[in-house]
Amino acid sequence: MNKNTFNPVRFMHYLRKNWTENGIRHLFHFLIAYVLLTALFLFIDYGRTVYVTQSLDDERQGIAVKTDNYKVLLTLAAEGHESLNTPISATTATVFALFLAYTGSRFFRASKLRQNLITDLTLPVSASEKFAMCWLQATFISSLLFALAAMLADFTRIELIHHIFPNTDLAYPVEWFNYSYLPDELLQAYAVQALFILGTTYWRNNPFQTTFCVLMLLGTFYYGLFIWNMFAIVKEANLKNFDWQAFYGHLGIGLNVFLLVFGYVMSYLRIRRVSLIVSWKDRTSLALLAVAVAGLILCCWIPCDTAARLTAQ
C-alpha cells in the first residue's frame, strides 16, 4: 500500500477502476432496494385502499360503517395529499438503515479472500485514497441509488394501486421532507453504517451477520442498563413532569454523532494497518474497550446527573 498523501489524479484513476469492476454490483443493490420498497409500499397502500373501498361499498348498500376514518382519508385525497406519508417515510427510513448497514458490511470487500487482499495491498494507492473510494461507494453512491429506488418505488405504488382500484383515487406522491423525524433517522442510519464499516475490519467472513449480532447484544445491554437506572432514579426523585421525548432527542443526536465520527476514525486507522491476518492487539482495539467502559459509566452517571439537575430546579 502506498503511504503517500492523497493524490487527486491517482484517486480518480483508482475510482474509475473500481467503478468499472463494481458497476454491476451497484445495479444489483439498486434493484434489491427498489423491489423491496415497492413490495412494502404496495402492502401499506393496499390495506388503506381496501379499507376505504369496502367502507364506500357498505355505505352505498346502507350498511353501518364502524368508523368515519375513511372520510378523513378521502378528504386528504381530494386535497391532493398522501395520507400515508408517515408510515411510508418511517418504513423507508428503516429500510435505508438496513441498506446502509449491508453496504457498509461490504466496505472492505477485498479482505474476504486472501488472494484479493494480497492484490489490494499491492495497489499503489494510499490508505486515505482507499478509504475515500470505499466511502464513496458504500455511503455516497449507495445513498443516491437508494433515494432513486425510493422515488421509483413510490411512483410504481401509485400506478399499480390506480390500476388495481381504478375507481378509488387515494394514492399520491409521498412528501418526504414533511416527515419530521427524517433528519434524526438519517443521522442514525449513517451512524449504524459507520459501526458496520468498523465491523468489516475485524470480521472478514460474514461481517454483516457477525456485526449485527454483536451490535444487538451490546445495544440491548446498554439500553436496558440505562433505562433501568433512569426509571429508578427519576421515580425516586419523584419527577412526574419529566420530558422524556426532549431528553431522548438530545441524547440520541449526541450519541449518533459520536458513533458516526468514532466509527469512521477507527475504520480508517484499522485500514491503515491492515494485514493478511486480522489483529486485535492494537490501539484501535484498546480504544474500543475504553469506549465500552465509558459507556457503562455514562449509563449510570447520566441518570444521576439528570435527576440532580431537575431536583435542583
Short mmCIF file of C-alpha atoms in Angstrom, two decimals:
data_model
loop_
_atom_site.label_atom_id
_atom_site.label_comp_id
_atom_site.label_asym_id
_atom_site.label_seq_id
_atom_site.Cartn_x
_atom_site.Cartn_y
_atom_site.Cartn_z
CA MET A 1 0.00 0.00 0.00
CA ASN A 2 1.36 3.42 -0.96
CA LYS A 3 1.94 5.57 2.15
CA ASN A 4 1.92 8.90 0.30
CA THR A 5 -0.72 11.52 0.95
CA PHE A 6 -3.92 11.97 -1.04
CA ASN A 7 -3.26 12.40 -4.78
CA PRO A 8 -6.36 13.57 -6.74
CA VAL A 9 -5.17 12.25 -10.12
CA ARG A 10 -4.26 8.84 -8.73
CA PHE A 11 -7.52 8.75 -6.79
CA MET A 12 -9.58 9.38 -9.95
CA HIS A 13 -7.82 6.51 -11.72
CA TYR A 14 -8.45 4.27 -8.73
CA LEU A 15 -12.10 5.32 -8.56
CA ARG A 16 -12.57 4.67 -12.29
CA LYS A 17 -11.02 1.21 -11.91
CA ASN A 18 -13.33 0.27 -9.05
CA TRP A 19 -16.40 1.66 -10.77
CA THR A 20 -15.66 -0.43 -13.85
CA GLU A 21 -15.25 -3.55 -11.74
CA ASN A 22 -18.21 -2.98 -9.38
CA GLY A 23 -20.80 -1.22 -11.56
CA ILE A 24 -22.93 -4.36 -11.83
CA ARG A 25 -22.88 -4.75 -8.04
CA HIS A 26 -24.27 -1.22 -7.61
CA LEU A 27 -27.05 -2.04 -10.07
CA PHE A 28 -27.82 -5.18 -8.07
CA HIS A 29 -28.06 -3.14 -4.85
CA PHE A 30 -30.38 -0.68 -6.58
CA LEU A 31 -32.69 -3.47 -7.77
CA ILE A 32 -32.81 -5.02 -4.29
CA ALA A 33 -33.82 -1.68 -2.75
CA TYR A 34 -36.37 -0.97 -5.48
CA VAL A 35 -38.09 -4.36 -5.32
CA LEU A 36 -38.17 -4.41 -1.52
CA LEU A 37 -39.53 -0.86 -1.19
CA THR A 38 -42.12 -1.43 -3.91
CA ALA A 39 -43.41 -4.54 -2.13
CA LEU A 40 -43.59 -2.74 1.24
CA PHE A 41 -45.25 0.37 -0.20
CA LEU A 42 -47.85 -1.76 -2.00
CA PHE A 43 -48.57 -3.72 1.17
CA ILE A 44 -49.15 -0.49 3.14
CA ASP A 45 -51.25 1.22 0.46
CA TYR A 46 -53.27 -1.88 -0.41
CA GLY A 47 -54.59 -2.16 3.14
CA ARG A 48 -55.60 1.52 3.18
CA THR A 49 -57.31 1.36 -0.21
CA VAL A 50 -59.18 -1.87 0.57
CA TYR A 51 -60.49 -0.32 3.79
CA VAL A 52 -61.76 2.82 2.02
CA THR A 53 -63.26 0.85 -0.88
CA GLN A 54 -65.06 -1.54 1.47
CA SER A 55 -66.37 1.37 3.57
CA LEU A 56 -67.74 3.12 0.49
CA ASP A 57 -69.43 -0.08 -0.69
CA ASP A 58 -71.01 -0.60 2.73
CA GLU A 59 -72.25 2.99 2.77
CA ARG A 60 -73.87 2.63 -0.66
CA GLN A 61 -75.59 -0.59 0.49
CA GLY A 62 -76.86 1.07 3.66
CA ILE A 63 -74.64 -0.99 5.95
CA ALA A 64 -73.39 0.83 9.04
CA VAL A 65 -69.69 1.66 8.94
CA LYS A 66 -67.90 1.28 12.28
CA THR A 67 -65.67 4.36 11.94
CA ASP A 68 -65.54 7.51 9.82
CA ASN A 69 -61.79 7.36 9.27
CA TYR A 70 -62.30 6.67 5.59
CA LYS A 71 -63.89 10.11 5.21
CA VAL A 72 -60.73 11.73 6.52
CA LEU A 73 -58.68 9.74 4.01
CA LEU A 74 -61.00 10.80 1.18
CA THR A 75 -60.75 14.45 2.25
CA LEU A 76 -56.95 14.33 2.23
CA ALA A 77 -57.01 12.68 -1.20
CA ALA A 78 -59.38 15.35 -2.52
CA GLU A 79 -56.86 17.99 -1.40
CA GLY A 80 -54.06 16.15 -3.19
CA HIS A 81 -52.27 14.95 -0.03
CA GLU A 82 -50.96 11.46 0.65
CA SER A 83 -52.36 10.16 3.95
CA LEU A 84 -49.61 7.52 4.18
CA ASN A 85 -46.73 9.99 4.43
CA THR A 86 -45.73 8.94 7.94
CA PRO A 87 -45.91 5.11 7.62
CA ILE A 88 -44.21 5.07 4.22
CA SER A 89 -41.50 7.52 5.31
CA ALA A 90 -40.87 5.57 8.53
CA THR A 91 -40.66 2.30 6.58
CA THR A 92 -38.26 3.88 4.09
CA ALA A 93 -36.01 5.19 6.89
CA THR A 94 -35.86 1.73 8.49
CA VAL A 95 -35.03 0.02 5.21
CA PHE A 96 -32.45 2.73 4.49
CA ALA A 97 -30.66 1.97 7.76
CA LEU A 98 -30.57 -1.76 6.92
CA PHE A 99 -29.45 -0.98 3.37
CA LEU A 100 -26.56 1.17 4.58
CA ALA A 101 -25.64 -1.50 7.13
CA TYR A 102 -25.46 -4.05 4.33
CA THR A 103 -23.39 -1.84 2.02
CA GLY A 104 -21.20 -0.87 4.98
CA SER A 105 -20.52 -4.53 5.75
CA ARG A 106 -19.09 -4.82 2.21
CA PHE A 107 -16.89 -1.75 2.72
CA PHE A 108 -13.61 -3.67 2.78
CA ARG A 109 -14.79 -6.43 0.47
CA ALA A 110 -11.28 -7.22 -0.81
CA SER A 111 -10.30 -8.57 2.63
CA LYS A 112 -12.67 -11.54 2.43
CA LEU A 113 -10.44 -13.61 0.11
CA ARG A 114 -6.72 -13.88 0.73
CA GLN A 115 -5.78 -13.53 -2.96
CA ASN A 116 -7.94 -10.41 -3.37
CA LEU A 117 -6.43 -8.90 -0.23
CA ILE A 118 -2.88 -9.50 -1.49
CA THR A 119 -3.79 -7.76 -4.75
CA ASP A 120 -5.42 -4.89 -2.87
CA LEU A 121 -2.42 -4.41 -0.59
CA THR A 122 -0.04 -4.15 -3.56
CA LEU A 123 -2.02 -1.41 -5.32
CA PRO A 124 -0.06 1.89 -5.49
CA VAL A 125 -2.64 3.93 -3.56
CA SER A 126 -2.55 5.47 -0.11
CA ALA A 127 -4.77 4.49 2.82
CA SER A 128 -6.65 7.79 2.60
CA GLU A 129 -7.41 7.22 -1.10
CA LYS A 130 -8.58 3.67 -0.40
CA PHE A 131 -10.80 4.81 2.46
CA ALA A 132 -12.26 7.69 0.40
CA MET A 133 -13.05 5.35 -2.50
CA CYS A 134 -14.72 2.80 -0.23
CA TRP A 135 -16.70 5.59 1.47
CA LEU A 136 -17.92 6.97 -1.87
CA GLN A 137 -19.18 3.55 -2.92
CA ALA A 138 -20.64 2.38 0.40
CA THR A 139 -22.15 5.68 1.54
CA PHE A 140 -22.48 8.37 -1.13
CA ILE A 141 -23.33 6.24 -4.17
CA SER A 142 -25.45 3.86 -2.10
CA SER A 143 -27.45 6.80 -0.69
CA LEU A 144 -28.10 8.20 -4.17
CA LEU A 145 -29.15 4.80 -5.50
CA PHE A 146 -31.47 4.23 -2.54
CA ALA A 147 -33.08 7.68 -2.94
CA LEU A 148 -33.70 6.93 -6.63
CA ALA A 149 -35.10 3.49 -5.76
CA ALA A 150 -37.44 5.01 -3.15
CA MET A 151 -38.83 7.59 -5.59
CA LEU A 152 -39.33 4.99 -8.33
CA ALA A 153 -40.95 2.60 -5.85
CA ASP A 154 -43.35 5.35 -4.78
CA PHE A 155 -44.39 6.07 -8.38
CA THR A 156 -44.73 2.34 -9.02
CA ARG A 157 -47.02 2.07 -5.98
CA ILE A 158 -49.23 4.86 -7.31
CA GLU A 159 -49.54 3.35 -10.77
CA LEU A 160 -50.25 -0.18 -9.52
CA ILE A 161 -52.82 0.97 -6.94
CA HIS A 162 -54.62 3.05 -9.58
CA HIS A 163 -54.61 0.01 -11.85
CA ILE A 164 -55.94 -2.34 -9.15
CA PHE A 165 -58.52 0.16 -7.83
CA PRO A 166 -59.44 2.36 -10.82
CA ASN A 167 -62.49 3.83 -9.04
CA THR A 168 -60.67 4.87 -5.86
CA ASP A 169 -58.20 7.71 -6.21
CA LEU A 170 -56.22 7.83 -2.95
CA ALA A 171 -52.56 7.37 -3.92
CA TYR A 172 -50.39 10.47 -4.33
CA PRO A 173 -46.62 11.04 -4.22
CA VAL A 174 -45.14 10.95 -0.74
CA GLU A 175 -43.98 14.29 0.65
CA TRP A 176 -40.67 13.03 2.00
CA PHE A 177 -39.49 16.25 3.60
CA ASN A 178 -42.67 16.64 5.64
CA TYR A 179 -41.59 13.70 7.79
CA SER A 180 -40.41 15.39 11.00
CA TYR A 181 -38.16 12.53 12.12
CA LEU A 182 -36.27 12.33 8.80
CA PRO A 183 -33.06 14.18 9.90
CA ASP A 184 -32.73 12.14 13.10
CA GLU A 185 -33.30 8.83 11.34
CA LEU A 186 -30.87 9.68 8.55
CA LEU A 187 -28.21 10.52 11.13
CA GLN A 188 -28.94 7.26 12.93
CA ALA A 189 -28.66 5.29 9.67
CA TYR A 190 -25.23 6.73 8.90
CA ALA A 191 -24.09 6.10 12.48
CA VAL A 192 -25.16 2.46 12.20
CA GLN A 193 -23.32 2.12 8.89
CA ALA A 194 -20.14 3.53 10.46
CA LEU A 195 -20.26 0.73 13.04
CA PHE A 196 -20.78 -1.90 10.34
CA ILE A 197 -17.83 -0.46 8.43
CA LEU A 198 -15.74 -0.83 11.58
CA GLY A 199 -17.01 -4.40 11.93
CA THR A 200 -15.66 -5.33 8.49
CA THR A 201 -12.12 -4.59 9.69
CA TYR A 202 -12.48 -7.21 12.46
CA TRP A 203 -14.67 -9.91 10.89
CA ARG A 204 -13.80 -10.66 7.29
CA ASN A 205 -16.10 -13.67 6.99
CA ASN A 206 -19.83 -12.94 7.34
CA PRO A 207 -19.23 -9.35 8.54
CA PHE A 208 -22.89 -8.32 8.28
CA GLN A 209 -24.26 -11.19 10.40
CA THR A 210 -21.47 -11.01 12.98
CA THR A 211 -21.59 -7.22 13.38
CA PHE A 212 -25.40 -7.29 13.55
CA CYS A 213 -25.39 -9.85 16.37
CA VAL A 214 -22.66 -8.01 18.31
CA LEU A 215 -24.44 -4.65 17.99
CA MET A 216 -27.78 -6.16 19.01
CA LEU A 217 -26.28 -7.73 22.14
CA LEU A 218 -24.37 -4.60 23.13
CA GLY A 219 -27.26 -2.29 22.30
CA THR A 220 -29.72 -4.36 24.32
CA PHE A 221 -27.36 -4.48 27.30
CA TYR A 222 -26.53 -0.76 27.37
CA TYR A 223 -30.08 0.37 26.63
CA GLY A 224 -31.51 -1.93 29.31
CA LEU A 225 -28.96 -0.74 31.86
CA PHE A 226 -29.61 2.92 31.03
CA ILE A 227 -33.42 2.60 31.13
CA TRP A 228 -33.32 0.68 34.41
CA ASN A 229 -31.16 3.36 36.04
CA MET A 230 -33.17 6.18 34.50
CA PHE A 231 -36.56 4.95 35.68
CA ALA A 232 -35.26 4.02 39.12
CA ILE A 233 -33.65 7.41 39.76
CA VAL A 234 -36.41 9.52 38.22
CA LYS A 235 -39.03 7.59 40.17
CA GLU A 236 -37.05 8.01 43.39
CA ALA A 237 -36.72 11.76 42.74
CA ASN A 238 -40.49 11.94 42.11
CA LEU A 239 -40.16 13.76 38.78
CA LYS A 240 -43.68 13.45 37.41
CA ASN A 241 -43.38 16.05 34.65
CA PHE A 242 -40.14 14.79 33.16
CA ASP A 243 -39.95 15.46 29.39
CA TRP A 244 -38.77 12.09 28.11
CA GLN A 245 -39.13 12.99 24.42
CA ALA A 246 -36.87 16.05 24.60
CA PHE A 247 -34.35 14.19 26.74
CA TYR A 248 -34.06 11.22 24.37
CA GLY A 249 -33.98 13.58 21.37
CA HIS A 250 -30.88 15.46 22.57
CA LEU A 251 -29.22 12.29 23.88
CA GLY A 252 -29.87 10.44 20.62
CA ILE A 253 -28.35 13.19 18.46
CA GLY A 254 -25.21 13.33 20.59
CA LEU A 255 -24.83 9.55 20.62
CA ASN A 256 -25.33 9.20 16.86
CA VAL A 257 -22.80 11.95 16.07
CA PHE A 258 -20.24 10.29 18.36
CA LEU A 259 -20.78 6.82 16.85
CA LEU A 260 -20.56 8.26 13.32
CA VAL A 261 -17.24 10.02 13.93
CA PHE A 262 -15.84 7.21 16.08
CA GLY A 263 -16.73 4.52 13.55
CA TYR A 264 -15.13 6.37 10.63
CA VAL A 265 -11.96 7.30 12.52
CA MET A 266 -11.42 3.79 13.89
CA SER A 267 -12.12 2.23 10.47
CA TYR A 268 -9.57 4.49 8.81
CA LEU A 269 -6.95 3.65 11.42
CA ARG A 270 -7.66 -0.06 11.02
CA ILE A 271 -7.37 0.14 7.21
CA ARG A 272 -4.01 1.92 7.54
CA ARG A 273 -2.63 -1.09 9.44
CA VAL A 274 -4.42 -3.84 7.53
CA SER A 275 -2.55 -7.13 7.03
CA LEU A 276 -3.24 -10.67 5.87
CA ILE A 277 -4.02 -11.75 9.45
CA VAL A 278 -6.66 -9.86 11.46
CA SER A 279 -5.10 -8.39 14.58
CA TRP A 280 -6.94 -7.39 17.75
CA LYS A 281 -3.76 -6.32 19.56
CA ASP A 282 -3.56 -2.68 18.53
CA ARG A 283 -4.55 0.74 19.80
CA THR A 284 -7.90 0.74 18.00
CA SER A 285 -8.98 -2.34 19.97
CA LEU A 286 -7.90 -0.60 23.18
CA ALA A 287 -9.95 2.42 22.11
CA LEU A 288 -12.99 0.16 21.61
CA LEU A 289 -12.52 -1.28 25.10
CA ALA A 290 -12.19 2.23 26.55
CA VAL A 291 -15.41 3.33 24.83
CA ALA A 292 -17.22 0.24 26.14
CA VAL A 293 -16.14 1.02 29.70
CA ALA A 294 -17.06 4.70 29.25
CA GLY A 295 -20.49 3.60 28.05
CA LEU A 296 -21.05 1.66 31.28
CA ILE A 297 -20.06 4.70 33.33
CA LEU A 298 -22.32 7.04 31.34
CA CYS A 299 -25.30 4.66 31.66
CA CYS A 300 -25.06 5.19 35.43
CA TRP A 301 -23.87 8.81 35.55
CA ILE A 302 -26.34 10.43 33.10
CA PRO A 303 -29.49 9.35 35.03
CA CYS A 304 -27.98 10.53 38.32
CA ASP A 305 -26.89 13.87 36.88
CA THR A 306 -30.25 14.43 35.15
CA ALA A 307 -32.22 13.72 38.32
CA ALA A 308 -29.92 16.00 40.36
CA ARG A 309 -30.31 18.90 37.91
CA LEU A 310 -34.10 18.60 37.74
CA THR A 311 -34.42 18.30 41.51
CA ALA A 312 -32.32 21.47 41.96
CA GLN A 313 -34.68 23.37 39.66
#
